[in-house]
XYZ file of C-alpha atoms in Angstrom:
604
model
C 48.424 1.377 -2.333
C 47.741 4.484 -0.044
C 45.995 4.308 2.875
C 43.119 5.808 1.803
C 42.115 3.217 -0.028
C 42.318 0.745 2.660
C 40.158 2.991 4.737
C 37.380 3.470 1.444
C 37.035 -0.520 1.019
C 36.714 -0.759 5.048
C 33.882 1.384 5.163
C 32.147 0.245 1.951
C 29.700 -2.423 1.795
C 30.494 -5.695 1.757
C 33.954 -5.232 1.603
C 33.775 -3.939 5.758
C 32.799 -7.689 6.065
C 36.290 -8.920 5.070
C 38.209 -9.840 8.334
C 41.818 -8.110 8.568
C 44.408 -9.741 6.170
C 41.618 -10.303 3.720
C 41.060 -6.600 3.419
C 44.754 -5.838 3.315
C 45.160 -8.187 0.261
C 42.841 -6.316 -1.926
C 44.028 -3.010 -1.015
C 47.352 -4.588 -2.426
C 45.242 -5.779 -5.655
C 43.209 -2.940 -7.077
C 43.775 -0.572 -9.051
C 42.565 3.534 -8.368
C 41.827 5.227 -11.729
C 40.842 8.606 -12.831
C 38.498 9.105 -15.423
C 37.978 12.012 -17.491
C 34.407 13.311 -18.207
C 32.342 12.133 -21.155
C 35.088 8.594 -21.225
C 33.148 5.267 -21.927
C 34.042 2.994 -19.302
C 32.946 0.024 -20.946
C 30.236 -0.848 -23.738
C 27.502 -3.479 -23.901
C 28.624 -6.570 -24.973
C 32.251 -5.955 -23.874
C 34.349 -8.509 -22.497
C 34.621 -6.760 -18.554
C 38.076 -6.606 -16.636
C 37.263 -5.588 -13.595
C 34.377 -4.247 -10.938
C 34.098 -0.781 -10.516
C 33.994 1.326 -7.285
C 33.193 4.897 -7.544
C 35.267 6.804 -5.017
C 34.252 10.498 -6.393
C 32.128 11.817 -9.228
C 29.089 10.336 -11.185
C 28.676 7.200 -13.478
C 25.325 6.704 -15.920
C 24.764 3.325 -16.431
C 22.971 2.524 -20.275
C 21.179 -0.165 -21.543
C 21.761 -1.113 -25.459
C 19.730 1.381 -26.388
C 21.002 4.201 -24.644
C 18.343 4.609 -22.278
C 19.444 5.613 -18.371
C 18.849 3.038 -16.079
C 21.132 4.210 -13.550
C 22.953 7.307 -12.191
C 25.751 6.544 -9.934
C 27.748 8.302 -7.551
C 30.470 7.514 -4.213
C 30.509 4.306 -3.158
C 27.924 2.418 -5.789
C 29.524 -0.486 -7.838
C 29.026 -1.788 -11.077
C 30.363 -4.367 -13.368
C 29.184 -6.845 -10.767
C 26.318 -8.162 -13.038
C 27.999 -9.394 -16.682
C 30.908 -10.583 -14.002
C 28.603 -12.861 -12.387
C 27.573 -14.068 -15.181
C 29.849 -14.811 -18.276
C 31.916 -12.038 -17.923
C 30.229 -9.664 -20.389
C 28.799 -6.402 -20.084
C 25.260 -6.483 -19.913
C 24.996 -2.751 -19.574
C 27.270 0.245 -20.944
C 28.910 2.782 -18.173
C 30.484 6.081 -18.828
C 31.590 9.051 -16.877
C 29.329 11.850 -16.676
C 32.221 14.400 -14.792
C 35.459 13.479 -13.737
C 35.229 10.370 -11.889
C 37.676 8.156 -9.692
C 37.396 4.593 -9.286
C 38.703 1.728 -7.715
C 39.274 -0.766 -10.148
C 38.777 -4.626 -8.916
C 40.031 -7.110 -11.233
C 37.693 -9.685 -12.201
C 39.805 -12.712 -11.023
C 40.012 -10.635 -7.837
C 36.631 -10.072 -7.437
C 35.705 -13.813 -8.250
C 37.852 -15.022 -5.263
C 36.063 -12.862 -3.027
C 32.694 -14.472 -4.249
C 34.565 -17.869 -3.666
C 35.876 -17.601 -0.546
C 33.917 -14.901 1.159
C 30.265 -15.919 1.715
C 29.344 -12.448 2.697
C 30.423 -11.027 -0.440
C 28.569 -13.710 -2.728
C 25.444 -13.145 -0.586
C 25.489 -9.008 -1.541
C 26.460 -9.829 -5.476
C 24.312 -12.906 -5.907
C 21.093 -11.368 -7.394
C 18.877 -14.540 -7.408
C 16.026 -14.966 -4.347
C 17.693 -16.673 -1.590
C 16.634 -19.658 -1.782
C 14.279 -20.830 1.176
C 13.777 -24.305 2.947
C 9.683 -24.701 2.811
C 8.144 -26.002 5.825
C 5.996 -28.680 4.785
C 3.804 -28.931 7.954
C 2.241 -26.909 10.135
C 4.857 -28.083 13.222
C 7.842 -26.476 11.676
C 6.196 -23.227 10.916
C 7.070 -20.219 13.114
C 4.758 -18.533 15.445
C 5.330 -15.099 13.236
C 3.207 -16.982 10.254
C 0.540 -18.181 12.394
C -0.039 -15.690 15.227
C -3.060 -13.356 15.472
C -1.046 -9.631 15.975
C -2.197 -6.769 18.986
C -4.391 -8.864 20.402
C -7.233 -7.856 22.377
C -5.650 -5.946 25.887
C -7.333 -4.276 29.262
C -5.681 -3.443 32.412
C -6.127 -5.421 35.536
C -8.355 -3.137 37.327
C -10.857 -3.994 34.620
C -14.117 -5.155 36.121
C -15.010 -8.960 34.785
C -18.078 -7.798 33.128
C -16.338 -5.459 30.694
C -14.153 -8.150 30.260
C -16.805 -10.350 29.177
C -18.330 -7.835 27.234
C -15.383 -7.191 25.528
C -14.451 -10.716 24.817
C -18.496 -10.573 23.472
C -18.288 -7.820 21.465
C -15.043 -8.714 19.627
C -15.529 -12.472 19.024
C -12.055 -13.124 20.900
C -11.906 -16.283 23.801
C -9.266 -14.477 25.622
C -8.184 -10.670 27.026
C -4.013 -10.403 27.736
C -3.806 -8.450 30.811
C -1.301 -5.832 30.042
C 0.381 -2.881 32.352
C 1.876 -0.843 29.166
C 3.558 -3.156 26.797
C 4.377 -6.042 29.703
C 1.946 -9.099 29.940
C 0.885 -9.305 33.362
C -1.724 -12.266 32.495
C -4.079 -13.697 30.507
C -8.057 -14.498 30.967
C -10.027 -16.982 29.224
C -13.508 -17.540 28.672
C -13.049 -20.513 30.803
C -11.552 -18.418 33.430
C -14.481 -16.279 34.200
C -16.644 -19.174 33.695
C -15.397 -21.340 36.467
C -13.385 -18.586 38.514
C -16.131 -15.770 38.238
C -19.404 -16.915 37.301
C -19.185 -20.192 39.183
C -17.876 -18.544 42.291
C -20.511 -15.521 42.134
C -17.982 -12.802 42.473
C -19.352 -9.620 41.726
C -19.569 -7.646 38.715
C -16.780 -5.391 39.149
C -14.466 -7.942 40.365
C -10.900 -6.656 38.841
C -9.966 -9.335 36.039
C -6.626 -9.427 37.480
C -8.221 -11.870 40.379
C -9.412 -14.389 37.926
C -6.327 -13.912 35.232
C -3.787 -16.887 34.772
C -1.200 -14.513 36.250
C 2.839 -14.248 34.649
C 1.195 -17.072 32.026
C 4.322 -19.130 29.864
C 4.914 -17.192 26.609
C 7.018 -17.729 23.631
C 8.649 -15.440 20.854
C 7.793 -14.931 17.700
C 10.715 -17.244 16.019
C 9.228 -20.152 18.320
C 7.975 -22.886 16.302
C 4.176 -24.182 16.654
C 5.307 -27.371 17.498
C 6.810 -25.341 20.842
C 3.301 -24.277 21.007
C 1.406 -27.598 20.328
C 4.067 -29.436 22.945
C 3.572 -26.755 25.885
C -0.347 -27.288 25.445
C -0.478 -30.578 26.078
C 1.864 -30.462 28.563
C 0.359 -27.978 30.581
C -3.244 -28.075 29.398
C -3.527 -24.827 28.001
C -5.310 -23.137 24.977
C -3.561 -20.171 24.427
C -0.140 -18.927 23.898
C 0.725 -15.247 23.791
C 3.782 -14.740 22.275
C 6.182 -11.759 23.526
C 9.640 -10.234 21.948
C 11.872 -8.184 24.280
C 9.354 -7.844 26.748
C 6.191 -6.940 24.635
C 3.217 -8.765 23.735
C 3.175 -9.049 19.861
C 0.567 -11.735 19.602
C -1.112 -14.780 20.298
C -1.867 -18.447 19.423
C -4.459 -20.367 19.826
C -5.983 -23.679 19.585
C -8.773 -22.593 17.651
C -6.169 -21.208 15.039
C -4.625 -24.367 14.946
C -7.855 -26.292 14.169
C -8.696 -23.461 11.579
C -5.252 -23.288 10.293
C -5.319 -27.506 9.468
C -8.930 -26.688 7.926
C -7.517 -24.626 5.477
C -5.539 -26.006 2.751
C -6.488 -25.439 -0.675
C -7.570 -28.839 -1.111
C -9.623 -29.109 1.727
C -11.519 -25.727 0.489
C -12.196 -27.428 -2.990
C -14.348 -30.423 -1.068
C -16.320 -27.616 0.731
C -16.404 -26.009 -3.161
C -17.707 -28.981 -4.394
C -20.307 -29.781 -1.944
C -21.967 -25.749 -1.503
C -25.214 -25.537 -1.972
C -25.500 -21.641 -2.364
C -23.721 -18.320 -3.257
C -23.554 -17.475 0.274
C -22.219 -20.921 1.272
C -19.497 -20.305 -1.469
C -19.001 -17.026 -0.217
C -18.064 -17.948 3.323
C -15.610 -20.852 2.215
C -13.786 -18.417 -0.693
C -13.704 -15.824 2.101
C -10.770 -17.836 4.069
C -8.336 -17.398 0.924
C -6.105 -14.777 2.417
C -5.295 -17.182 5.631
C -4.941 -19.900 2.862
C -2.423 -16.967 1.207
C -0.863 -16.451 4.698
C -0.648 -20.191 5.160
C 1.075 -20.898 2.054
C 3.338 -17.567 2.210
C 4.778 -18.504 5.465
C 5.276 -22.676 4.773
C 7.918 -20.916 2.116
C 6.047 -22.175 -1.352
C 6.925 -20.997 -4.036
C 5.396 -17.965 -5.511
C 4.261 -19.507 -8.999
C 2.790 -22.890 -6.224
C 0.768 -20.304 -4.178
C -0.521 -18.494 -7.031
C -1.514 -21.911 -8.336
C -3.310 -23.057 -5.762
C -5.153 -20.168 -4.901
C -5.981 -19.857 -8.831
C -7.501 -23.403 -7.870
C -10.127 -22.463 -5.484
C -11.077 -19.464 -8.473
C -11.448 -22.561 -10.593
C -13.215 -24.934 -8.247
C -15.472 -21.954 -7.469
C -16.310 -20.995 -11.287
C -17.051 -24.500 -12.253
C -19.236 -24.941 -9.180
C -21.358 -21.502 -10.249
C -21.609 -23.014 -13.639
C -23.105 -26.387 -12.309
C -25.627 -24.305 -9.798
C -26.442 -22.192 -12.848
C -27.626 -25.333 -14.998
C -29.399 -26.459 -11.897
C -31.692 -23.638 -11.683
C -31.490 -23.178 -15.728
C -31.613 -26.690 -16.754
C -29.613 -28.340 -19.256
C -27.879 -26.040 -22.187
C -29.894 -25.613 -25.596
C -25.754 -26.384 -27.020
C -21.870 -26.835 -25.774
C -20.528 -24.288 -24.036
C -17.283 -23.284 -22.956
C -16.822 -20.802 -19.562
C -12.667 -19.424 -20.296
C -10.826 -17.339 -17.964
C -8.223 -14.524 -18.712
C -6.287 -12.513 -16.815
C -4.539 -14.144 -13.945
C -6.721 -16.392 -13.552
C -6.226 -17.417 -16.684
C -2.551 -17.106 -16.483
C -3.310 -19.318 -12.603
C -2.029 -16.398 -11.071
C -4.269 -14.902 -8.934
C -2.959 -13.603 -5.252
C -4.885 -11.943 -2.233
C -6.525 -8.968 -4.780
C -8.344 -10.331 -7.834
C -10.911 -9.517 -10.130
C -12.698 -11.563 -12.673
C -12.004 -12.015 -16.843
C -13.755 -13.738 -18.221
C -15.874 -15.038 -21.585
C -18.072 -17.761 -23.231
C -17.282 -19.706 -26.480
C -20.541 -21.525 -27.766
C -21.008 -24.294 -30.386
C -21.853 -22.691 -33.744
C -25.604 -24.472 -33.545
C -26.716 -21.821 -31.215
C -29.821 -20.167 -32.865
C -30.656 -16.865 -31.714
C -33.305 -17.356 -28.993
C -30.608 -19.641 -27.082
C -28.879 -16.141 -26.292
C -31.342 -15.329 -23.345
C -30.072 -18.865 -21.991
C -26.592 -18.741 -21.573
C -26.826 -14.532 -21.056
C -28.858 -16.090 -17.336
C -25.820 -18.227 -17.039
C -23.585 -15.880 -17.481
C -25.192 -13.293 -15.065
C -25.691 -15.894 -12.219
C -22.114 -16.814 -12.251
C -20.268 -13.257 -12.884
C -22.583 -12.342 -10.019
C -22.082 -15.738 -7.563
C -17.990 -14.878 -8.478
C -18.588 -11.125 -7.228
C -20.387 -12.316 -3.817
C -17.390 -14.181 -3.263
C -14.864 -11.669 -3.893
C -13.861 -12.112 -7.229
C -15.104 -8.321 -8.269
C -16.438 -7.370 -11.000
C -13.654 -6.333 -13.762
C -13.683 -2.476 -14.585
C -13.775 -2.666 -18.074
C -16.072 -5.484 -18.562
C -14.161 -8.139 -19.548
C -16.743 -10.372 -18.603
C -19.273 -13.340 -20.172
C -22.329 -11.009 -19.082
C -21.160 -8.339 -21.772
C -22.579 -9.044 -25.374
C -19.377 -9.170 -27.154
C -17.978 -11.845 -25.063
C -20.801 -13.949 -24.989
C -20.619 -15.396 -28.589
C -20.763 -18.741 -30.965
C -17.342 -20.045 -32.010
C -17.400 -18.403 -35.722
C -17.994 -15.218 -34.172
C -14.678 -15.705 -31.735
C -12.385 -16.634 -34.730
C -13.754 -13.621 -36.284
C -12.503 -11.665 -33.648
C -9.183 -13.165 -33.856
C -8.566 -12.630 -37.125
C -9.689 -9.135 -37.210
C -7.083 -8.084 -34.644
C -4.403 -10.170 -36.561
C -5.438 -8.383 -39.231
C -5.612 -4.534 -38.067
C -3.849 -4.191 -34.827
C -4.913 -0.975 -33.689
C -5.026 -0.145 -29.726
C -8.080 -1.442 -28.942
C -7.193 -4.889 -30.590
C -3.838 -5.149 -29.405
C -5.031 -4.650 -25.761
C -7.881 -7.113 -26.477
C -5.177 -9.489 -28.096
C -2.941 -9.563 -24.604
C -6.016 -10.071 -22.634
C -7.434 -13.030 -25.086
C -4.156 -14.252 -25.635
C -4.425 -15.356 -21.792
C -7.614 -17.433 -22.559
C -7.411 -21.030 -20.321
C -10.874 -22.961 -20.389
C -12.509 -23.291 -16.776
C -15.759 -25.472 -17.610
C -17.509 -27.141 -20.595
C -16.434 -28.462 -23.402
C -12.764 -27.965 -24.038
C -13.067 -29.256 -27.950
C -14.548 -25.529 -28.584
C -11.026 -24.176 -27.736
C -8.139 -26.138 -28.800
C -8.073 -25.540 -32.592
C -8.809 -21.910 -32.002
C -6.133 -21.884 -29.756
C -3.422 -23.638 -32.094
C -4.974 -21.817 -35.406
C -4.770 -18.285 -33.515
C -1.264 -18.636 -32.426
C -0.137 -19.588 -35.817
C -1.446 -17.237 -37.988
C -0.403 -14.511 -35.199
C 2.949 -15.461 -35.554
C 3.530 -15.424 -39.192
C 2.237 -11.343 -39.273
C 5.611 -9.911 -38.363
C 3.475 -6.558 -38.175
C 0.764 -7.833 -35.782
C 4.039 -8.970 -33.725
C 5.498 -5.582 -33.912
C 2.438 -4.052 -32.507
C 2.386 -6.472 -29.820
C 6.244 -6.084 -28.829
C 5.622 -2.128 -28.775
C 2.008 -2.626 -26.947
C 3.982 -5.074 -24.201
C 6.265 -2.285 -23.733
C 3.879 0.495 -22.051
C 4.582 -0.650 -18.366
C 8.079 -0.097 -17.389
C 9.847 -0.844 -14.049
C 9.839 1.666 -11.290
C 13.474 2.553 -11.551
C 14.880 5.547 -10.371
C 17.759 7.108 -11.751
C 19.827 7.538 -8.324
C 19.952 3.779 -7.746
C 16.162 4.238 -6.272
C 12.544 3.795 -7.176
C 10.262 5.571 -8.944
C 7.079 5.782 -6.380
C 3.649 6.970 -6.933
C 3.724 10.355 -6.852
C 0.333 11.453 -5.434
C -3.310 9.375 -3.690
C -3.701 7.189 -1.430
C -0.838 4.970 -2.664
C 1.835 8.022 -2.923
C 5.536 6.859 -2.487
C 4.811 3.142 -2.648
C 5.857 0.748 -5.472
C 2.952 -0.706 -7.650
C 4.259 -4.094 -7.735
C 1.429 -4.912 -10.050
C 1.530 -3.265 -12.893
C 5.235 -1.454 -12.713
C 6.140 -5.329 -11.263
C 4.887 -8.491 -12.154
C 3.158 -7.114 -15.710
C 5.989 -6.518 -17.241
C 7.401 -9.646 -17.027
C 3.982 -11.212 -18.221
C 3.934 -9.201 -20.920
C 7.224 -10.309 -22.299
C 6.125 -14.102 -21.355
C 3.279 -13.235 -23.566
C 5.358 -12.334 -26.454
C 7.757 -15.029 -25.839
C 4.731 -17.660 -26.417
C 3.393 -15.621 -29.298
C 6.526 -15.749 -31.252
C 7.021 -19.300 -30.219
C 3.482 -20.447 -30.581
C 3.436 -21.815 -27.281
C 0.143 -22.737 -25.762
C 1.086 -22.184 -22.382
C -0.615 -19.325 -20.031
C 1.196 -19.287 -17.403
C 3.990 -16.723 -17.020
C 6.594 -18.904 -15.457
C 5.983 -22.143 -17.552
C 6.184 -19.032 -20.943
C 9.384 -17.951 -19.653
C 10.667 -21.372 -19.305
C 9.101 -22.699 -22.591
C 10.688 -19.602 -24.585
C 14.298 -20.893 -23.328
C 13.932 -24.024 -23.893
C 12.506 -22.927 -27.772
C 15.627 -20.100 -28.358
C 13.027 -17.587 -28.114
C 14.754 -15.947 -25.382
C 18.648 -16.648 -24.618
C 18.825 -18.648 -21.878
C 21.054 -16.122 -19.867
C 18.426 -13.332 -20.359
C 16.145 -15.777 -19.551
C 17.070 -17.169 -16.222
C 18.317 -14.045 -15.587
C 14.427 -12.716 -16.495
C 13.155 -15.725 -13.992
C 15.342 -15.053 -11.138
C 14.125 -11.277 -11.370
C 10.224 -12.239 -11.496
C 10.855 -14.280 -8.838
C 12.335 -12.084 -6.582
C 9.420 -9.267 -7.339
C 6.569 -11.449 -7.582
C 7.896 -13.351 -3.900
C 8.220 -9.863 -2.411
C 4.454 -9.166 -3.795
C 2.859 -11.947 -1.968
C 4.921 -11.209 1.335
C 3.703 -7.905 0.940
C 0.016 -9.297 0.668
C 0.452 -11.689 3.373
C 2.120 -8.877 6.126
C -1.192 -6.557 5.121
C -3.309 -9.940 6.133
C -1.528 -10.418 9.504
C -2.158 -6.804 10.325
C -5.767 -7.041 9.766
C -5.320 -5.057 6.678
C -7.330 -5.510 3.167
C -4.297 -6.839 0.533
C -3.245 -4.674 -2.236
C -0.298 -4.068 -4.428
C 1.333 -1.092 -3.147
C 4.453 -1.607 -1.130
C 6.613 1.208 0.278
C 10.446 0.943 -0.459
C 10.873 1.293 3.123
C 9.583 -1.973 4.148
C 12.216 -3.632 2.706
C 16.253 -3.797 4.163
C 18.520 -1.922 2.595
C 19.853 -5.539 0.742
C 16.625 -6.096 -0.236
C 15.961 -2.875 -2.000
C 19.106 -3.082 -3.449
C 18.386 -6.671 -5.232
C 14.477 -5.449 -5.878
C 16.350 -2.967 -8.232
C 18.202 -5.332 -9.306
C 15.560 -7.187 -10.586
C 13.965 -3.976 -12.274
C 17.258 -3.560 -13.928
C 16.892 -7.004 -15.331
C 13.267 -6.423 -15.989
C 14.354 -3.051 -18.558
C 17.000 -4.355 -20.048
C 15.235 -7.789 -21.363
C 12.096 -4.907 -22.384
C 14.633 -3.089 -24.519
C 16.695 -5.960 -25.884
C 12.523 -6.987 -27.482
C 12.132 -3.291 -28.378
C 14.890 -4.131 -30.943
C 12.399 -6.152 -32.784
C 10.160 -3.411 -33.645
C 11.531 -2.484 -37.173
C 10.187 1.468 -37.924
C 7.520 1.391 -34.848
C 7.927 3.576 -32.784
């Protein structure tokens, strides 16, 4: 094998991982090929005999149905996923211009998986899977630590320091000459050193600091913290990486952090007697998000238990509402769609949701439950749960109504599945009961699916509705970014991330009548039904969670910084590995999109 090719694989990634002899082997192995513009490489479907390295030219990667989802050039690979997996082509390549290639073979390329952990890590496509931290002890200082904390210089007279420490709610002031800690003053400092002693006003801080304090870094672990404070009978801990301060930890987080767990938010839930009470308790969610994000739960457990306090919250609006109201003229039933009804609600949420009411409601018993509704839509916006944009909400007329009227509805956009119904169908189809009586739901539920199912053109629509958000894939093995506003060259890892892959859940469950709303439990209830095969399928779970992980990360960083969440994540936040497996994941995301497109029939 010439040289050359030695030297390619040496400076291509992972292969420049392999130690000497390693790397001299599968120079000795592989195979260089030219390939002549226009040739298919390989089809989908195709039994694969090797992994491909492009050395020169360009390589469009297809899905089944012809569409683009990649266009490669020097140095990409591919093959790598149906090798991975059963050996199949998942995708179909061929040469756009004449193109030469280094030719793995697959038995090859499955020892160097085997015995080369750096090479498994690159090709391995799941979410690395993560030890959680259980307690707060084993969690690292970079999940708990308040970032750029507050910072004056030492010839800083005590009373702005005060005044500072006043004016920003803060018990503490690092003393800082450029980015080095020179010391740190407490509220106890200039109480006992300054105040007590009757030192002047414009006393430099630097004569009351805790001078050259202890400090830890970032990867330190709280229990490092918690061990040095009782040891040394202190109450805060800056914490400093090469020689900068990057934060601090104190014991008043501590206290606050062990205050908030989602359970212990529910008891405050349970036992608030007003919006604004409510509001306050709700308004710790995103260091419950942080919390959660950092002890290494899983996404679909934080979601969960954030979608918990949502529900804790709703049911204790509904109770405060009948308080003030008195007792309903008739049953009721508050239901939640969207992700809360899906329990899937993260740092950004709005509010879905609608009332089902027995079919003995008389007319005059509107004005009742439209005061409900109002007082809770309105208790949910106080505490941050906005109100939705397009009025997907219980105070609106239309979803206010008896249980005839609701199977009305149903049938209707079973029946005609224009736009308008099929978006209303997704967003109903999400439907989970919050408070009341359940019994108003359950055959509607079961009676809906069925008849939804059995209309192969309502299930058409819905396949080719599910279909209008795509993955932001790029063609040149990037991402397709927002192109202009405030949110210009991030990823929307909303809707171009996570919907996608509840949209297909949502399919999944409709074809399977499954009464699950969750998007994880769907995607796991369509394999275990044959609705999905269960390669796509795990290979569909490992891909939403990998995005939807990356989301709440995302959400939790913005936290840390002081920032307000949101969805929109710039590529560049992630390593080079991670973007790589992201797009991955999008890959995955497209191909199980087209392989339902096939469904459609004629729609187009």
């Amino acid at each position: 094998m010439p040289q050359t090719i030695r030297e390619f694989l040496a400076h291509t990634h992972p292969y420049d991982s392999l130690p000497a002899d390693a790397l001299d082997s599968l120079a000795g192995t592989v195979e260089a090929r030219s390939i002549k513009a226009d040739a298919q490489i390989y089809s989908h479907g195709e039994p694969l005999e090797a992994l491909y390295l492009i050395i020169r030219g360009r390589v469009d990667i297809t899905d089944e149905t012809g569409a683009v989802l990649s266009i490669l050039g020097p140095r990409n690979t591919f093959g790598e996923r149906g090798l991975m997996r059963d050996g199949l082509a998942v995708t179909s390549a061929r040469a756009e211009e004449d193109t030469d290639l280094i030719a793995i073979p697959a038995a090859v390329f499955k020892a160097l998986v085997t015995d080369h952990p750096g090479v498994a890590k690159f090709f391995d496509r799941t979410r690395p899977a993560r030890a959680k931290r259980q307690d707060l002890a084993t969690m690292s200082l970079a999940d708990m630590m308040t970032r750029d904390p507050r910072q004056v210089a030492p010839d800083t007279p005590i009373l702005a320091a005060a005044q500072d420490m006043r004016d920003h709610g803060v018990s503490s002031l690092m003393i800082t000459e450029g980015e080095a800690l020179k010391g740190i003053v407490t509220t106890r400092d200039l109480t006992n050193k300054a105040l007590a002693e009757g030192l002047p006003h414009d006393t430099p801080v630097s004569q009351v600091m805790t001078a050259d304090p202890i400090a830890l870094p970032p990867s330190a672990l709280v229990s490092d913290v918690l061990h040095a404070m009782v040891e040394r009978r202190i109450t805060h801990m800056p914490v400093v990486e090469g020689g900068k301060l990057v934060g601090i930890l104190t014991q008043t987080d501590l206290t606050r952090f062990q205050a908030t767990s989602s359970a212990a938010l529910i008891r405050e839930i349970a036992d608030a007697q007003s919006c604004a009470e409510l509001a306050r308790i709700v308004g710790r969610i995103p260091q419950l998000l942080v919390q959660l994000v950092g002890a290494h739960n899983a996404h679909h457990v934080v979601t969960r238990l954030i979608t918990d306090v949502g529900d804790a919250t709703t049911r204790r609006l509904l109770a405060m509402a009948e308080d003030k109201l008195g007792p309903p003229p008739v049953p009721y039933l508050w239901l939640a769609c969207g992700s809360q009804g899906r329990q899937e609600q993260t740092g950004v949420s709005d509010q879905d949701n609608c009332l089902i009411i027995d079919d003995a409601m008389q007319p005059e018993h509107d004005s009742y439950f439209k005061a409900l509704a109002k007082f809770v839509s309105d208790g949910l916006d106080a505490c941050g749960y906005f109100y939705c944009p397009g009025d997907m909400m219980a105070t609106a007329d239309r979803w206010r109504q008896p249980l005839s009227v609701w199977r009305g509805y149903f049938s209707k956009w079973i029946a005609k599945p224009d736009p308008e119904a099929q978006m209303l169908a997704s967003v109903m189809f999400d439907l989970r009961p919050i408070g009341g009586d359940e019994s108003l739901f359950s055959d509607l539920q079961a009676d809906t699916l069925k008849r939804a199912a059995e209309n192969s053109i309502f299930v058409a629509h819905m396949v080719s509705n599910s279909l209008k958000h795509t993955p932001p894939l790029g063609l040149f093995r990037g991402f397709a970014t927002v192109r202009s506003g405030e949110h210009k060259n991030t990823i929307d890892l909303k809707h171009n991330g996570v919907v996608p892959i509840v949209d297909l859940g949502r399919i999944y469950a409709l074809q399977g009548q499954l009464p699950v709303t969750n998007t994880r439990a769907r995607l796991e209830a369509a394999i275990e039904a044959g609705k999905v095969s269960t390669t796509g399928g795990r290979d569909l779970l490992d891909a939403y969670d990998m995005i939807a992980e990356i989301r709440l990360e995302h959400q939790a960083a913005q936290i840390r910084r002081g920032e307000k969440p949101d969805n929109f994540m710039p590529p560049n936040d992630l390593s080079d590995f991670e973007r790589s497996h992201l797009r991955d994941a999008f890959v995955v995301v497209k191909t199980m999109q087209s392989a339902a497109g096939q469904g459609r029939g004629i729609l187009s």
